[in-house]
Amino acid sequence: KDKVMDLMKEHFKPEFLNRIDEIVFFKALTLSQLQKIVDIYFKGLEKLFADRDMKLEITDDAREVLATQGFNPVYGARPLKRTIRQLVENPLAKKILSGEFKAGDTITVDANGDEIVFR
Protein backbone atom coordinates (compact mmCIF):
# COMPACT_ATOMS: atom_id res chain seq x y z
CA LYS A 1 0.00 0.00 0.00
CA ASP A 2 2.82 2.37 0.88
CA LYS A 3 4.62 1.57 -2.39
CA VAL A 4 1.53 2.41 -4.40
CA MET A 5 1.09 5.67 -2.54
CA ASP A 6 4.72 6.60 -3.18
CA LEU A 7 4.32 5.83 -6.89
CA MET A 8 1.19 7.95 -7.03
CA LYS A 9 3.05 10.86 -5.46
CA GLU A 10 5.75 10.50 -8.12
CA HIS A 11 3.30 10.45 -11.04
CA PHE A 12 0.50 12.81 -10.04
CA LYS A 13 0.45 16.41 -8.94
CA PRO A 14 -0.56 17.14 -5.34
CA GLU A 15 -3.59 19.08 -6.62
CA PHE A 16 -4.93 15.91 -8.21
CA LEU A 17 -4.13 13.69 -5.23
CA ASN A 18 -5.93 16.10 -2.89
CA ARG A 19 -9.13 15.55 -4.89
CA ILE A 20 -9.07 11.80 -4.25
CA ASP A 21 -11.16 10.91 -1.21
CA GLU A 22 -10.20 7.28 -0.91
CA ILE A 23 -8.09 4.64 -2.61
CA VAL A 24 -9.35 1.08 -2.54
CA PHE A 25 -6.95 -1.84 -3.02
CA PHE A 26 -8.22 -5.09 -4.47
CA LYS A 27 -6.79 -8.57 -4.46
CA ALA A 28 -6.86 -10.68 -7.61
CA LEU A 29 -9.88 -12.94 -7.94
CA THR A 30 -9.37 -16.66 -7.46
CA LEU A 31 -10.71 -19.34 -9.80
CA SER A 32 -13.21 -20.33 -7.11
CA GLN A 33 -14.53 -16.76 -6.89
CA LEU A 34 -14.81 -16.54 -10.68
CA GLN A 35 -16.79 -19.78 -10.73
CA LYS A 36 -19.19 -18.27 -8.20
CA ILE A 37 -19.62 -15.27 -10.51
CA VAL A 38 -20.41 -17.70 -13.36
CA ASP A 39 -23.07 -19.27 -11.11
CA ILE A 40 -24.60 -15.86 -10.36
CA TYR A 41 -24.80 -15.05 -14.05
CA PHE A 42 -26.27 -18.48 -14.83
CA LYS A 43 -29.07 -17.92 -12.30
CA GLY A 44 -30.37 -15.18 -14.61
CA LEU A 45 -30.02 -17.42 -17.66
CA GLU A 46 -31.81 -20.26 -15.87
CA LYS A 47 -34.75 -17.95 -15.16
CA LEU A 48 -34.81 -16.80 -18.79
CA PHE A 49 -34.89 -20.41 -19.99
CA ALA A 50 -37.50 -21.38 -17.38
CA ASP A 51 -39.76 -18.65 -18.79
CA ARG A 52 -39.50 -20.53 -22.10
CA ASP A 53 -40.22 -23.92 -20.46
CA MET A 54 -36.60 -25.08 -20.73
CA LYS A 55 -34.16 -26.08 -18.05
CA LEU A 56 -30.51 -24.97 -18.18
CA GLU A 57 -27.79 -26.77 -16.21
CA ILE A 58 -24.03 -26.23 -16.09
CA THR A 59 -21.33 -28.77 -15.24
CA ASP A 60 -18.28 -28.09 -13.10
CA ASP A 61 -16.06 -28.51 -16.18
CA ALA A 62 -18.01 -25.87 -18.12
CA ARG A 63 -17.96 -23.56 -15.11
CA GLU A 64 -14.17 -23.86 -14.94
CA VAL A 65 -13.71 -23.27 -18.69
CA LEU A 66 -15.91 -20.16 -18.61
CA ALA A 67 -14.20 -18.80 -15.49
CA THR A 68 -10.75 -19.39 -16.97
CA GLN A 69 -11.51 -17.97 -20.42
CA GLY A 70 -13.51 -15.06 -19.01
CA PHE A 71 -10.77 -13.81 -16.70
CA ASN A 72 -8.25 -11.14 -17.55
CA PRO A 73 -5.60 -10.13 -14.99
CA VAL A 74 -5.97 -6.46 -15.97
CA TYR A 75 -9.77 -6.28 -16.14
CA GLY A 76 -10.65 -8.97 -13.59
CA ALA A 77 -14.05 -10.56 -14.18
CA ARG A 78 -15.36 -7.88 -16.55
CA PRO A 79 -14.75 -9.98 -19.70
CA LEU A 80 -16.67 -12.89 -18.13
CA LYS A 81 -20.08 -11.61 -19.23
CA ARG A 82 -18.85 -11.26 -22.83
CA THR A 83 -17.33 -14.76 -22.70
CA ILE A 84 -20.61 -16.27 -21.49
CA ARG A 85 -22.49 -14.41 -24.21
CA GLN A 86 -20.10 -15.62 -26.93
CA LEU A 87 -19.66 -19.21 -25.75
CA VAL A 88 -23.09 -19.96 -24.28
CA GLU A 89 -25.87 -17.49 -25.09
CA ASN A 90 -25.23 -16.93 -28.81
CA PRO A 91 -24.63 -20.59 -29.74
CA LEU A 92 -27.65 -21.68 -27.67
CA ALA A 93 -29.85 -19.08 -29.35
CA LYS A 94 -28.83 -20.45 -32.76
CA LYS A 95 -29.55 -24.02 -31.65
CA ILE A 96 -32.97 -23.03 -30.32
CA LEU A 97 -33.81 -21.16 -33.54
CA SER A 98 -32.72 -24.16 -35.62
CA GLY A 99 -35.02 -26.42 -33.58
CA GLU A 100 -32.25 -28.46 -31.98
CA PHE A 101 -33.61 -27.50 -28.54
CA LYS A 102 -37.27 -26.82 -27.79
CA ALA A 103 -39.70 -26.24 -24.92
CA GLY A 104 -39.53 -29.00 -22.33
CA ASP A 105 -35.85 -29.76 -22.97
CA THR A 106 -33.12 -29.79 -20.35
CA ILE A 107 -29.95 -28.27 -21.77
CA THR A 108 -26.67 -29.12 -20.09
CA VAL A 109 -23.76 -26.76 -20.67
CA ASP A 110 -20.63 -28.91 -20.53
CA ALA A 111 -17.01 -28.74 -21.61
CA ASN A 112 -14.98 -30.94 -23.90
CA GLY A 113 -11.44 -29.82 -23.14
CA ASP A 114 -11.50 -26.03 -23.57
CA GLU A 115 -14.61 -26.09 -25.75
CA ILE A 116 -18.15 -25.48 -24.48
CA VAL A 117 -20.66 -28.10 -25.66
CA PHE A 118 -24.41 -28.55 -25.16
CA ARG A 119 -26.20 -31.81 -24.38
Tab-separated table of C-alpha atoms in Angstrom:
chain	number	residue	atom	x	y	z
A	1	LYS	CA	0.000	0.000	0.000
A	2	ASP	CA	2.824	2.368	0.879
A	3	LYS	CA	4.624	1.566	-2.393
A	4	VAL	CA	1.529	2.410	-4.398
A	5	MET	CA	1.087	5.673	-2.536
A	6	ASP	CA	4.724	6.599	-3.184
A	7	LEU	CA	4.317	5.834	-6.888
A	8	MET	CA	1.186	7.948	-7.034
A	9	LYS	CA	3.045	10.862	-5.464
A	10	GLU	CA	5.747	10.503	-8.119
A	11	HIS	CA	3.304	10.450	-11.038
A	12	PHE	CA	0.498	12.808	-10.035
A	13	LYS	CA	0.454	16.413	-8.938
A	14	PRO	CA	-0.559	17.145	-5.337
A	15	GLU	CA	-3.587	19.079	-6.619
A	16	PHE	CA	-4.931	15.905	-8.209
A	17	LEU	CA	-4.127	13.688	-5.226
A	18	ASN	CA	-5.929	16.104	-2.894
A	19	ARG	CA	-9.131	15.549	-4.889
A	20	ILE	CA	-9.066	11.801	-4.247
A	21	ASP	CA	-11.160	10.910	-1.211
A	22	GLU	CA	-10.199	7.276	-0.910
A	23	ILE	CA	-8.091	4.641	-2.612
A	24	VAL	CA	-9.354	1.075	-2.542
A	25	PHE	CA	-6.948	-1.836	-3.025
A	26	PHE	CA	-8.225	-5.089	-4.474
A	27	LYS	CA	-6.785	-8.573	-4.455
A	28	ALA	CA	-6.860	-10.676	-7.609
A	29	LEU	CA	-9.881	-12.940	-7.940
A	30	THR	CA	-9.366	-16.658	-7.462
A	31	LEU	CA	-10.710	-19.343	-9.802
A	32	SER	CA	-13.209	-20.328	-7.108
A	33	GLN	CA	-14.532	-16.757	-6.895
A	34	LEU	CA	-14.813	-16.542	-10.678
A	35	GLN	CA	-16.787	-19.784	-10.730
A	36	LYS	CA	-19.194	-18.270	-8.198
A	37	ILE	CA	-19.617	-15.271	-10.514
A	38	VAL	CA	-20.405	-17.703	-13.361
A	39	ASP	CA	-23.074	-19.271	-11.105
A	40	ILE	CA	-24.598	-15.862	-10.362
A	41	TYR	CA	-24.800	-15.049	-14.051
A	42	PHE	CA	-26.268	-18.482	-14.830
A	43	LYS	CA	-29.072	-17.918	-12.304
A	44	GLY	CA	-30.369	-15.181	-14.613
A	45	LEU	CA	-30.017	-17.421	-17.658
A	46	GLU	CA	-31.811	-20.263	-15.865
A	47	LYS	CA	-34.748	-17.951	-15.164
A	48	LEU	CA	-34.806	-16.798	-18.785
A	49	PHE	CA	-34.889	-20.406	-19.992
A	50	ALA	CA	-37.497	-21.385	-17.380
A	51	ASP	CA	-39.756	-18.650	-18.794
A	52	ARG	CA	-39.499	-20.535	-22.104
A	53	ASP	CA	-40.224	-23.917	-20.465
A	54	MET	CA	-36.603	-25.081	-20.732
A	55	LYS	CA	-34.156	-26.083	-18.049
A	56	LEU	CA	-30.514	-24.970	-18.178
A	57	GLU	CA	-27.788	-26.765	-16.214
A	58	ILE	CA	-24.030	-26.229	-16.087
A	59	THR	CA	-21.333	-28.774	-15.240
A	60	ASP	CA	-18.278	-28.088	-13.097
A	61	ASP	CA	-16.060	-28.506	-16.180
A	62	ALA	CA	-18.013	-25.873	-18.121
A	63	ARG	CA	-17.964	-23.560	-15.108
A	64	GLU	CA	-14.170	-23.863	-14.944
A	65	VAL	CA	-13.710	-23.266	-18.687
A	66	LEU	CA	-15.913	-20.155	-18.611
A	67	ALA	CA	-14.201	-18.795	-15.490
A	68	THR	CA	-10.750	-19.392	-16.970
A	69	GLN	CA	-11.513	-17.965	-20.417
A	70	GLY	CA	-13.509	-15.056	-19.005
A	71	PHE	CA	-10.770	-13.813	-16.699
A	72	ASN	CA	-8.245	-11.140	-17.551
A	73	PRO	CA	-5.595	-10.127	-14.988
A	74	VAL	CA	-5.972	-6.460	-15.969
A	75	TYR	CA	-9.766	-6.282	-16.136
A	76	GLY	CA	-10.649	-8.975	-13.595
A	77	ALA	CA	-14.047	-10.558	-14.178
A	78	ARG	CA	-15.363	-7.878	-16.554
A	79	PRO	CA	-14.745	-9.982	-19.696
A	80	LEU	CA	-16.666	-12.887	-18.126
A	81	LYS	CA	-20.075	-11.607	-19.234
A	82	ARG	CA	-18.852	-11.262	-22.827
A	83	THR	CA	-17.335	-14.759	-22.702
A	84	ILE	CA	-20.612	-16.272	-21.486
A	85	ARG	CA	-22.493	-14.414	-24.208
A	86	GLN	CA	-20.101	-15.621	-26.932
A	87	LEU	CA	-19.656	-19.210	-25.751
A	88	VAL	CA	-23.092	-19.963	-24.280
A	89	GLU	CA	-25.870	-17.493	-25.089
A	90	ASN	CA	-25.233	-16.931	-28.807
A	91	PRO	CA	-24.630	-20.595	-29.737
A	92	LEU	CA	-27.651	-21.685	-27.669
A	93	ALA	CA	-29.853	-19.082	-29.351
A	94	LYS	CA	-28.829	-20.446	-32.760
A	95	LYS	CA	-29.552	-24.024	-31.651
A	96	ILE	CA	-32.975	-23.027	-30.323
A	97	LEU	CA	-33.813	-21.160	-33.537
A	98	SER	CA	-32.722	-24.155	-35.623
A	99	GLY	CA	-35.021	-26.416	-33.585
A	100	GLU	CA	-32.251	-28.460	-31.980
A	101	PHE	CA	-33.611	-27.503	-28.536
A	102	LYS	CA	-37.269	-26.818	-27.787
A	103	ALA	CA	-39.697	-26.238	-24.925
A	104	GLY	CA	-39.532	-29.000	-22.332
A	105	ASP	CA	-35.852	-29.756	-22.971
A	106	THR	CA	-33.123	-29.789	-20.346
A	107	ILE	CA	-29.953	-28.271	-21.774
A	108	THR	CA	-26.672	-29.118	-20.088
A	109	VAL	CA	-23.764	-26.761	-20.669
A	110	ASP	CA	-20.633	-28.910	-20.533
A	111	ALA	CA	-17.009	-28.742	-21.612
A	112	ASN	CA	-14.978	-30.941	-23.902
A	113	GLY	CA	-11.443	-29.822	-23.145
A	114	ASP	CA	-11.498	-26.032	-23.566
A	115	GLU	CA	-14.611	-26.090	-25.750
A	116	ILE	CA	-18.147	-25.484	-24.476
A	117	VAL	CA	-20.664	-28.097	-25.665
A	118	PHE	CA	-24.406	-28.550	-25.162
A	119	ARG	CA	-26.195	-31.808	-24.380
